[in-house]
Short mmCIF file of C-alpha atoms and ligand atoms in Angstrom, two decimals:
data_model
loop_
_atom_site.label_atom_id
_atom_site.label_comp_id
_atom_site.label_asym_id
_atom_site.label_seq_id
_atom_site.Cartn_x
_atom_site.Cartn_y
_atom_site.Cartn_z
CA MET A 350 11.93 16.88 -1.81
CA THR A 351 10.30 13.71 -2.70
CA ALA A 352 8.39 13.42 -6.18
CA THR A 353 4.98 14.47 -4.65
CA GLY A 354 6.62 17.52 -3.09
CA ALA A 355 6.75 16.27 0.27
CA THR A 356 9.96 16.94 2.26
CA ARG A 357 11.35 14.07 3.90
CA VAL A 358 11.41 14.03 7.60
CA SER A 359 13.58 11.69 9.79
CA LEU A 360 11.72 11.01 12.69
CA GLU A 361 13.65 9.38 15.77
CA LEU A 362 11.38 6.54 15.61
CA GLY A 363 13.93 4.56 18.41
CA ASP A 364 12.81 7.56 21.06
CA ILE A 365 9.08 7.71 20.49
CA GLN A 366 6.88 5.38 22.49
CA SER A 367 5.22 2.77 20.63
CA GLY A 368 1.85 3.57 21.48
CA VAL A 369 2.09 6.61 19.50
CA LEU A 370 2.52 5.43 16.17
CA HIS A 371 1.65 1.69 16.31
CA GLU A 372 -1.92 0.74 14.69
CA ARG A 373 -3.39 -1.26 17.55
CA PRO A 374 -3.51 -4.71 16.79
CA SER A 375 -7.07 -6.35 15.62
CA PRO A 376 -8.37 -8.18 17.66
CA TYR A 377 -6.72 -6.85 20.87
CA VAL A 378 -6.93 -6.89 24.29
CA GLY A 379 -5.70 -4.30 26.72
CA THR A 380 -5.57 -2.54 30.19
CA TYR A 381 -5.55 1.09 31.55
CA LEU A 382 -4.00 1.72 34.75
CA LEU A 383 -3.84 5.11 36.78
CA LEU A 384 -1.56 5.68 39.49
CA ARG A 385 -0.90 8.08 42.03
CA VAL A 386 2.53 9.15 43.32
CA ASP A 387 2.70 10.42 46.82
CA ASP A 388 6.40 10.80 47.04
CA PRO A 389 8.72 12.11 44.29
CA ALA A 390 11.64 9.64 44.82
CA ALA A 391 9.04 6.64 44.49
CA GLY A 392 7.41 8.21 41.33
CA ARG A 393 11.23 8.56 39.72
CA GLU A 394 11.83 5.05 40.86
CA LEU A 395 8.69 3.99 39.28
CA VAL A 396 9.71 5.68 35.93
CA ARG A 397 13.10 4.02 36.25
CA ARG A 398 11.60 0.58 36.54
CA LEU A 399 9.12 1.10 33.87
CA TYR A 400 11.52 2.27 31.56
CA PRO A 401 12.73 -1.46 30.40
CA VAL A 402 9.21 -2.41 29.85
CA VAL A 403 8.74 0.45 27.34
CA ASP A 404 9.29 0.06 23.76
CA SER A 405 9.96 2.40 21.06
CA GLY A 406 7.95 2.99 17.75
CA ARG A 407 11.12 1.58 15.88
CA SER A 408 9.47 -1.27 13.85
CA THR A 409 5.97 0.28 13.29
CA LEU A 410 5.29 -1.95 10.08
CA ASP A 411 6.22 -5.14 12.41
CA PRO A 412 5.10 -4.26 15.90
CA ALA A 413 7.71 -5.28 18.22
CA GLY A 414 6.71 -8.22 20.19
CA ASN A 415 3.23 -9.11 20.86
CA ALA A 416 2.50 -6.40 23.59
CA TRP A 417 3.50 -2.90 24.21
CA ILE A 418 2.84 -0.40 27.16
CA THR A 419 2.63 3.49 26.70
CA VAL A 420 3.56 5.53 29.69
CA ALA A 421 1.87 8.86 30.49
CA PHE A 422 1.72 11.75 32.82
CA THR A 423 -1.00 14.24 33.52
CA TYR A 424 0.11 17.54 34.59
CA GLN A 425 -0.28 16.79 38.48
CA GLY A 426 1.53 13.85 37.63
CA LEU A 427 4.87 15.68 36.33
CA LYS A 428 4.67 18.00 39.59
CA ALA A 429 4.45 14.88 41.79
CA LEU A 430 7.77 13.46 40.00
CA GLY A 431 9.43 16.85 41.10
CA VAL A 432 9.64 18.35 37.60
CA PRO A 433 11.00 21.90 38.06
CA GLN A 434 8.50 24.86 37.85
CA GLY A 435 10.08 26.31 34.66
CA SER A 436 9.55 23.25 32.88
CA LEU A 437 6.16 22.79 34.14
CA GLU A 438 5.08 26.24 32.98
CA SER A 439 6.48 25.40 29.36
CA PHE A 440 3.31 22.94 28.69
CA ALA A 441 0.30 23.98 26.86
CA PRO A 442 -2.19 25.89 29.26
CA GLU A 443 -5.06 23.15 28.56
CA PHE A 444 -2.71 20.46 29.53
CA ARG A 445 -1.86 22.13 32.87
CA GLN A 446 -5.50 22.88 33.69
CA GLY A 447 -6.35 19.28 32.61
CA MET A 448 -9.69 18.12 31.20
CA ALA A 449 -11.93 18.51 34.02
CA ALA A 450 -11.46 22.21 34.47
CA ARG A 451 -12.20 22.20 30.45
CA ALA A 452 -15.31 20.29 30.83
CA ALA A 453 -17.97 22.88 30.21
CA GLY A 454 -16.48 24.20 27.16
CA LEU A 455 -16.00 20.55 25.90
CA GLY A 456 -19.50 19.77 26.44
CA ASP A 457 -19.21 17.67 29.29
CA VAL A 458 -22.23 18.86 31.13
CA ASP A 459 -25.35 17.42 33.20
CA GLU A 460 -24.66 13.65 33.28
CA SER A 461 -21.49 14.24 31.60
CA SER A 462 -20.15 16.86 33.90
CA PRO A 463 -17.28 16.14 36.12
CA ALA A 464 -19.37 16.03 39.16
CA HIS A 465 -20.56 12.58 37.82
CA TRP A 466 -17.51 11.38 36.76
CA GLU A 467 -16.11 7.98 37.93
CA LYS A 468 -13.55 8.46 40.57
CA PRO A 469 -10.71 9.35 40.54
CA LEU A 470 -10.97 10.44 37.01
CA GLY A 471 -10.56 14.15 36.74
CA THR A 472 -9.28 14.70 40.12
CA SER A 473 -5.75 15.58 41.29
CA GLU A 474 -4.80 12.13 42.13
CA VAL A 475 -4.29 10.88 38.57
CA HIS A 476 -0.67 11.13 38.01
CA VAL A 477 0.76 8.39 35.73
CA ALA A 478 -1.44 6.67 33.08
CA LEU A 479 -0.33 3.14 31.73
CA ALA A 480 -1.93 1.58 28.73
CA VAL A 481 -1.04 -1.93 27.62
CA LEU A 482 -2.26 -3.37 24.46
CA SER A 483 -1.72 -6.69 22.69
CA ARG A 484 -3.20 -9.19 20.44
CA ASP A 485 -4.03 -11.55 23.23
CA ALA A 486 -4.55 -11.92 27.01
CA ALA A 487 -1.32 -13.73 27.61
CA GLY A 488 0.61 -10.73 26.20
CA VAL A 489 -1.20 -8.39 28.16
CA GLN A 490 -0.55 -10.25 31.14
CA ALA A 491 3.14 -10.68 30.89
CA VAL A 492 3.57 -6.62 30.28
CA LEU A 493 1.27 -6.11 33.38
CA GLU A 494 3.33 -8.34 35.41
CA GLY A 495 6.30 -6.10 34.46
CA ALA A 496 4.41 -2.76 35.14
CA ARG A 497 2.97 -4.63 38.41
CA HIS A 498 6.64 -5.04 39.43
CA ALA A 499 7.19 -1.77 38.71
CA HIS A 500 4.77 -0.32 41.20
CA GLN A 501 4.17 -2.86 43.83
CA GLU A 502 6.00 -2.78 46.81
CA LEU A 503 6.83 0.58 46.11
CA PRO A 504 5.76 2.92 48.92
CA GLY A 505 4.61 6.10 47.61
CA VAL A 506 3.01 4.85 44.40
CA GLU A 507 -0.34 3.64 44.67
CA ALA A 508 -2.60 1.95 41.81
CA ILE A 509 -5.99 3.64 41.83
CA TRP A 510 -8.05 2.88 38.52
CA ARG A 511 -8.12 0.13 36.16
CA GLN A 512 -10.11 -0.15 32.93
CA ASP A 513 -9.71 -3.49 30.75
CA CYS A 514 -10.71 -3.24 27.15
CA TYR A 515 -11.07 -5.63 24.52
CA GLN A 516 -12.21 -5.98 20.57
CA LEU A 517 -16.01 -7.33 20.85
CA PRO A 518 -16.42 -10.61 19.01
CA THR A 519 -17.99 -8.56 15.99
CA GLY A 520 -14.82 -6.61 15.43
CA ARG A 521 -16.75 -3.58 16.04
CA THR A 522 -17.68 -1.10 18.63
CA SER A 523 -20.72 -1.21 21.02
CA PHE A 524 -22.96 0.79 18.55
CA GLY A 525 -22.29 -1.86 16.07
CA PHE A 526 -19.60 0.08 13.70
CA LYS A 527 -16.30 -0.67 12.77
CA ASP A 528 -14.22 1.85 14.23
CA GLY A 529 -10.47 3.22 13.96
CA ILE A 530 -10.31 3.56 10.07
CA GLY A 531 -9.85 6.99 9.47
CA GLN A 532 -6.47 7.87 10.43
CA PRO A 533 -3.91 10.34 9.07
CA ALA A 534 -0.67 9.45 7.62
CA VAL A 535 2.44 10.85 9.59
CA GLU A 536 5.18 11.98 7.52
CA GLY A 537 8.19 10.13 8.26
CA SER A 538 6.48 7.59 10.33
CA GLY A 539 6.89 4.66 7.56
CA VAL A 540 3.24 3.58 8.24
CA PRO A 541 1.32 3.87 5.08
CA GLY A 542 -1.38 6.08 4.75
CA SER A 543 -4.91 4.74 4.13
CA ASN A 544 -6.28 7.74 2.16
CA PRO A 545 -4.49 8.19 -1.07
CA ARG A 546 -6.29 11.58 -1.51
CA GLU A 547 -4.76 13.22 1.86
CA ARG A 548 -0.73 13.97 1.73
CA PRO A 549 0.90 12.45 4.82
CA ILE A 550 0.42 15.09 7.48
CA LYS A 551 3.72 16.96 8.89
CA ALA A 552 5.33 14.91 11.68
CA GLY A 553 5.10 18.23 14.19
CA GLU A 554 1.36 17.93 14.17
CA PHE A 555 1.69 14.73 16.27
CA ILE A 556 5.24 14.64 17.72
CA PHE A 557 7.40 17.62 19.18
CA GLY A 558 10.55 18.34 17.86
CA TYR A 559 9.58 18.33 14.25
CA PRO A 560 7.94 21.09 12.00
CA ASP A 561 4.42 21.12 11.73
CA GLU A 562 1.58 22.02 9.16
CA THR A 563 2.46 25.74 9.77
CA GLY A 564 5.94 25.09 8.79
CA SER A 565 7.12 26.02 12.04
CA LEU A 566 8.22 24.15 15.29
CA PRO A 567 5.37 23.85 17.73
CA PRO A 568 6.10 24.90 21.19
CA MET A 569 7.53 22.19 22.98
CA PRO A 570 7.93 21.38 26.61
CA THR A 571 11.27 22.17 27.95
CA PRO A 572 13.83 21.33 28.34
CA ASP A 573 14.54 19.90 25.08
CA VAL A 574 15.37 16.53 26.46
CA LEU A 575 12.06 16.16 28.20
CA GLY A 576 9.85 17.65 25.12
CA ARG A 577 11.56 16.09 22.07
CA ASN A 578 9.70 13.01 20.61
CA GLY A 579 6.81 13.52 23.18
CA THR A 580 3.07 14.09 22.45
CA TYR A 581 -0.19 14.60 24.12
CA VAL A 582 -2.77 11.84 24.71
CA VAL A 583 -6.44 12.45 25.51
CA PHE A 584 -8.28 9.63 26.96
CA ARG A 585 -11.72 9.74 27.78
CA LYS A 586 -14.31 6.81 28.97
CA LEU A 587 -17.38 7.43 27.05
CA HIS A 588 -20.41 5.18 28.11
CA THR A 589 -22.40 4.45 25.10
CA ARG A 590 -26.47 3.90 25.40
CA VAL A 591 -26.71 1.30 22.99
CA ALA A 592 -30.35 0.25 23.63
CA ALA A 593 -31.53 3.90 23.60
CA TYR A 594 -29.78 4.28 20.23
CA ARG A 595 -31.32 1.14 18.64
CA ARG A 596 -34.62 2.52 19.96
CA TYR A 597 -34.51 5.81 18.66
CA LEU A 598 -33.55 4.26 15.06
CA ARG A 599 -36.21 1.60 15.26
CA GLU A 600 -39.23 4.17 16.37
CA ARG A 601 -38.25 6.32 13.47
CA ALA A 602 -37.78 3.53 10.78
CA SER A 603 -40.39 1.26 9.02
CA SER A 604 -37.96 -1.57 8.69
CA ARG A 605 -34.71 -2.99 9.92
CA GLU A 606 -32.90 -1.78 6.62
CA GLU A 607 -34.24 1.68 7.10
CA ALA A 608 -33.08 1.55 10.80
CA GLU A 609 -29.72 0.59 9.44
CA LEU A 610 -29.60 3.46 6.85
CA LEU A 611 -30.47 6.07 9.39
CA GLY A 612 -27.79 4.61 11.65
CA ALA A 613 -25.05 4.90 8.76
CA LYS A 614 -26.36 8.42 7.88
CA MET A 615 -25.56 9.49 11.59
CA VAL A 616 -22.06 7.97 11.56
CA GLY A 617 -20.99 8.55 7.94
CA ARG A 618 -20.08 4.93 7.42
CA TRP A 619 -22.13 1.56 7.47
CA PRO A 620 -21.54 -0.94 10.15
CA SER A 621 -18.87 -2.69 8.10
CA GLY A 622 -17.06 0.41 7.77
CA ALA A 623 -17.75 0.99 3.98
CA PRO A 624 -18.17 4.93 3.55
CA LEU A 625 -21.43 6.37 2.53
CA ALA A 626 -19.31 8.49 0.13
CA LEU A 627 -18.60 5.50 -1.72
CA ALA A 628 -21.75 3.05 -0.87
CA PRO A 629 -24.39 5.51 -0.58
CA ASP A 630 -27.42 3.04 -0.53
CA LYS A 631 -26.20 -0.07 1.20
CA ASP A 632 -23.75 -1.72 3.16
CA ALA A 633 -20.85 -3.21 1.24
CA SER A 634 -18.90 -5.65 3.58
CA ASP A 635 -16.06 -6.16 1.01
CA LEU A 636 -15.37 -2.51 0.55
CA GLY A 637 -15.53 -1.91 4.56
CA ALA A 638 -12.92 -4.77 5.04
CA ASP A 639 -10.43 -3.49 2.40
CA PRO A 640 -8.19 -1.20 3.92
CA LYS A 641 -6.78 0.01 0.22
CA ARG A 642 -10.52 1.31 -0.72
CA ASN A 643 -12.30 2.05 2.81
CA ASN A 644 -10.64 5.42 3.26
CA ASP A 645 -10.21 6.28 -0.40
CA PHE A 646 -12.76 9.08 -0.87
CA GLY A 647 -13.33 12.81 -0.35
CA TYR A 648 -16.78 14.90 -0.06
CA ARG A 649 -16.15 17.13 -3.06
CA ASP A 650 -18.83 15.49 -5.26
CA ASP A 651 -21.23 15.35 -2.51
CA LEU A 652 -21.15 18.83 -1.14
CA HIS A 653 -24.76 18.90 -0.60
CA GLY A 654 -24.53 15.57 1.40
CA PHE A 655 -26.99 13.52 -0.35
CA LYS A 656 -24.64 10.34 -0.14
CA CYS A 657 -23.23 11.30 3.15
CA PRO A 658 -24.85 14.17 5.47
CA ALA A 659 -22.62 17.10 6.24
CA GLY A 660 -23.69 16.39 9.97
CA ALA A 661 -22.54 12.85 9.92
CA HIS A 662 -20.04 12.05 12.86
CA ALA A 663 -17.17 11.06 10.83
CA ARG A 664 -17.64 13.93 8.04
CA ARG A 665 -17.75 16.42 11.11
CA ALA A 666 -14.77 14.99 12.85
CA ASN A 667 -12.88 14.91 9.30
CA PRO A 668 -14.54 16.96 6.71
CA ARG A 669 -11.71 16.18 4.12
CA ASP A 670 -12.19 18.22 1.02
CA ALA A 671 -15.55 19.64 1.89
CA LEU A 672 -14.72 22.81 3.38
CA ASP A 673 -11.42 24.21 1.83
CA HIS A 674 -12.98 26.21 -0.89
CA GLU A 675 -16.20 27.33 0.93
CA MET A 676 -14.66 28.36 4.16
CA SER A 677 -10.93 28.03 3.74
CA VAL A 678 -10.62 26.10 6.76
CA ASN A 679 -7.53 24.17 6.71
CA VAL A 680 -8.68 20.76 7.59
CA ARG A 681 -4.92 19.68 8.05
CA LEU A 682 -4.60 21.68 10.93
CA HIS A 683 -7.23 19.58 12.73
CA ARG A 684 -6.04 16.05 12.19
CA MET A 685 -5.54 13.55 14.98
CA ILE A 686 -4.24 9.95 15.39
CA ARG A 687 -7.21 7.86 17.36
CA ARG A 688 -6.37 4.82 19.37
CA GLY A 689 -9.75 4.14 21.00
CA THR A 690 -10.69 0.63 22.46
CA SER A 691 -13.96 -0.67 23.53
CA TYR A 692 -14.76 -1.79 26.84
CA GLY A 693 -17.86 -3.71 28.56
CA PRO A 694 -19.98 -6.57 27.26
CA MET A 695 -21.59 -6.36 23.92
CA LEU A 696 -25.50 -5.82 24.02
CA PRO A 697 -26.78 -8.73 21.88
CA ASP A 698 -27.90 -8.16 18.55
CA GLY A 699 -31.65 -6.84 18.42
CA VAL A 700 -31.87 -6.30 22.30
CA LEU A 701 -33.83 -2.85 22.35
CA ASP A 702 -33.85 -2.86 26.60
CA ASP A 703 -31.11 -1.65 28.49
CA ASP A 704 -29.24 -4.22 30.75
CA GLY A 705 -27.80 -1.64 33.13
CA ALA A 706 -24.23 -2.93 31.94
CA ASP A 707 -21.31 -0.42 31.61
CA ARG A 708 -20.13 -0.44 28.01
CA GLY A 709 -18.53 2.02 25.51
CA ILE A 710 -15.37 3.35 24.31
CA VAL A 711 -12.20 4.57 25.77
CA PHE A 712 -11.57 7.22 23.21
CA VAL A 713 -7.78 8.21 23.07
CA PHE A 714 -6.84 11.14 20.77
CA VAL A 715 -2.94 11.63 20.04
CA GLY A 716 -1.47 14.93 18.85
CA ALA A 717 0.67 17.98 19.83
CA HIS A 718 -1.81 20.47 19.73
CA LEU A 719 -4.45 19.74 22.45
CA LYS A 720 -6.12 23.02 21.46
CA ARG A 721 -6.33 23.33 17.68
CA GLN A 722 -6.78 19.40 17.36
CA PHE A 723 -8.77 17.67 20.01
CA GLU A 724 -10.67 20.73 21.48
CA PHE A 725 -11.21 22.33 18.24
CA VAL A 726 -12.87 19.11 16.54
CA LYS A 727 -14.85 18.53 19.79
CA THR A 728 -16.17 22.14 20.33
CA GLN A 729 -16.31 23.45 16.77
CA TRP A 730 -17.41 20.28 14.62
CA LEU A 731 -18.74 17.82 17.04
CA ASN A 732 -20.80 20.26 19.39
CA ASN A 733 -21.59 23.10 16.99
CA GLY A 734 -22.95 23.08 13.45
CA ILE A 735 -22.17 26.79 12.30
CA PHE A 736 -19.44 25.22 10.06
CA ILE A 737 -22.06 23.24 8.06
CA GLY A 738 -24.62 25.80 8.23
CA ALA A 739 -26.93 24.24 10.77
CA SER A 740 -26.23 25.97 14.06
CA ALA A 741 -28.90 24.05 15.69
CA GLU A 742 -27.34 20.75 15.15
CA LYS A 743 -24.91 18.74 17.02
CA ASP A 744 -23.16 15.23 16.36
CA PRO A 745 -26.07 12.89 16.18
CA LEU A 746 -24.24 10.22 17.76
CA VAL A 747 -21.76 11.61 19.96
CA GLY A 748 -22.58 15.27 20.69
CA PRO A 749 -23.90 16.66 24.04
CA ASN A 750 -27.63 16.47 22.77
CA ASP A 751 -30.38 17.31 25.30
CA SER A 752 -33.42 15.42 23.75
CA SER A 753 -34.02 18.28 21.70
CA GLY A 754 -31.27 17.59 19.10
CA MET A 755 -31.72 17.72 15.53
CA PHE A 756 -30.12 16.05 12.47
CA THR A 757 -30.78 16.65 8.97
CA ILE A 758 -30.43 14.02 6.04
CA PRO A 759 -30.46 15.82 2.71
CA GLN A 760 -32.66 13.87 0.25
CA ARG A 761 -34.74 14.31 -2.66
CA PRO A 762 -37.64 15.47 -2.86
CA ILE A 763 -37.48 16.75 0.53
CA ARG A 764 -34.63 16.52 3.26
CA ARG A 765 -35.36 14.44 6.46
CA ARG A 766 -35.16 15.77 9.67
CA LEU A 767 -34.52 13.85 12.89
CA GLN A 768 -35.86 15.40 16.14
CA ASN A 769 -35.52 15.13 19.62
CA LEU A 770 -32.21 13.38 19.74
CA PRO A 771 -31.18 12.27 23.21
CA PRO A 772 -27.22 11.93 24.43
CA PHE A 773 -26.21 8.51 23.42
CA VAL A 774 -22.86 9.08 24.82
CA ILE A 775 -22.09 9.69 28.32
CA THR A 776 -18.43 11.10 29.43
CA ARG A 777 -17.56 9.11 32.29
CA GLY A 778 -14.25 11.05 32.80
CA GLY A 779 -10.82 11.44 31.09
CA GLU A 780 -7.55 13.21 31.47
CA TYR A 781 -4.83 15.11 29.52
CA CYS A 782 -1.74 13.33 29.33
CA PHE A 783 1.76 14.02 28.03
CA VAL A 784 3.60 10.80 26.70
CA PRO A 785 7.48 11.64 26.80
CA GLY A 786 10.05 10.15 24.54
CA LEU A 787 12.15 7.41 25.75
CA ARG A 788 15.21 9.67 26.51
CA ALA A 789 12.78 11.86 28.48
CA LEU A 790 11.64 9.07 30.53
CA ARG A 791 15.21 8.48 31.47
CA TRP A 792 15.55 12.14 32.19
CA LEU A 793 12.50 11.99 34.53
CA ALA A 794 13.74 8.77 36.13
CA ASP A 795 17.21 10.23 36.87
CA ARG A 796 16.52 13.70 37.99
CA ASN A 797 17.69 14.34 41.70
CA THR A 798 15.71 16.90 43.42
C1 HEM B 1187 -18.48 7.11 21.94
C2 HEM B 1187 -17.85 7.95 20.94
C3 HEM B 1187 -17.54 7.72 19.87
C4 HEM B 1187 -18.04 6.70 18.85
C5 HEM B 1187 -18.92 5.69 18.98
C6 HEM B 1187 -17.48 7.12 17.58
C7 HEM B 1187 -17.41 6.37 16.49
C8 HEM B 1187 -16.91 6.50 15.14
C9 HEM B 1187 -16.88 5.57 14.19
C10 HEM B 1187 -17.90 4.70 14.05
C11 HEM B 1187 -16.06 6.34 13.13
C12 HEM B 1187 -16.07 5.88 11.70
C13 HEM B 1187 -14.97 4.86 11.40
C14 HEM B 1187 -13.62 5.44 11.42
O1 HEM B 1187 -13.36 6.20 10.43
O2 HEM B 1187 -12.83 5.00 12.20
C15 HEM B 1187 -15.54 7.61 13.72
C16 HEM B 1187 -14.58 8.24 12.90
C17 HEM B 1187 -13.83 9.22 13.63
N1 HEM B 1187 -14.08 9.89 14.73
FE1 HEM B 1187 -15.34 9.12 16.12
N2 HEM B 1187 -16.52 7.97 17.64
C18 HEM B 1187 -16.67 8.60 19.01
C19 HEM B 1187 -15.95 9.74 19.50
C20 HEM B 1187 -15.24 10.67 19.05
C21 HEM B 1187 -14.80 11.82 19.45
C22 HEM B 1187 -14.84 12.37 20.74
C23 HEM B 1187 -13.97 12.47 18.49
C24 HEM B 1187 -12.75 13.63 18.43
C25 HEM B 1187 -12.90 14.54 19.50
C26 HEM B 1187 -13.93 11.57 17.29
C27 HEM B 1187 -12.96 11.68 16.01
C28 HEM B 1187 -13.28 10.90 15.07
C29 HEM B 1187 -12.42 11.02 14.12
C30 HEM B 1187 -11.21 11.98 13.53
C31 HEM B 1187 -12.81 9.82 13.02
C32 HEM B 1187 -12.24 9.87 11.46
C33 HEM B 1187 -12.93 10.39 10.51
C34 HEM B 1187 -12.43 10.41 9.29
O3 HEM B 1187 -11.24 10.52 9.17
O4 HEM B 1187 -13.15 10.20 8.19
N3 HEM B 1187 -14.83 10.46 17.51
N4 HEM B 1187 -16.14 7.44 14.90
#
């Protein structure tokens, strides 16, 4: 035991893929590639060729090299590689069903429903997902070259989708906010946490083969060599309606400052990243830019949400210490690592008309529990307001609102209520994937069926 009571865990960092525990660089450029495997032997050859390009999470503080690739498989992908039935059945039911089959429950309805998804997302054709991230375009190119080498001239493997991503010149996402700040510290990862009020989360919440927050080993895919040091990843291409969002705020505010305040209330942070909990009245860019301070807060002294509304996006997604004594919900069971990136051009500052461009976020979740982490947060906290006593309200920024959405901003003497919230985020598609450890990649490559 350490002085703080935490048990020391020895994570096999050399066997965990880089993308799982590495923070993404800033600035960054990257590419997501999806592949279809038509022949199991070719699929295994692909994994064999990719293996040397994949790096491990060994040096999380000093990311190995300048660029890294993450290799992940959908359930259909594992099937396409010829993974035995018994092993396939050992994966979580949500993973086996895939995101498209879970869409209605996740709130992916109407324009966000799989019927409207960008093809081939959500179809049984998506087998292998590759994500390449680097500080610069040259780094991405170099790794992509290696990946291209792996799948080109390999009959039986087809590249079927590509999405490039990059950090916008502002360093923020399309709605204008800094993102990727609130992350859990993972016990044994060596990556220092950003919120000193949150004890590091047990490694088993994020990586298979280690105890989780319940004190037990989470169900791990079998055989052991396949499951150990692997994890699940969710990726979702989320289109953001930036002009509609700006107009919505403008129409409800008498000044630019007021519009900015309403936007911050919706997010729970200011554009700079400064949390409302620490800077309730105006943005504080030095606070937003300071990793030692910008995540050092709780909501205990703001239970009524006068500083940060309980319905704000970041507070819903991680209510921190706001729930425990009221509802005995263990927030630690619903944490997630996020590795999202931006895609598409920036809508220039001040523009209120839609230019028709596709822009948004490739949201990426990493965790060992698809159901109680990603799906729980999405369905119970973002898409539903019961837990904060506002059953008619959904997340004002990312929730599946239908132009009748509401958002309450507690203030004195009387609260303010924003009405008629339209959807600002549309799901363009996504997948549930499994990211194996490095030994597991070898196992997948070397099996003979
Ligand atoms: C286009 C869609 C989305 C946008 C624009 C967005 C934006 C943001 C922003 C600006 C923050 C605050 C900065 C930070 O702490 O990193 C944030 C935090 C967060 N978001 Fe999202 N988000 C989106 C979708 C989602 C989804 C779908 C989930 C989960 C299912 C999610 C989970 C979280 C979590 C866990 C946090 C950190 C909260 C904390 O620890 O304080 N986000 N998001």
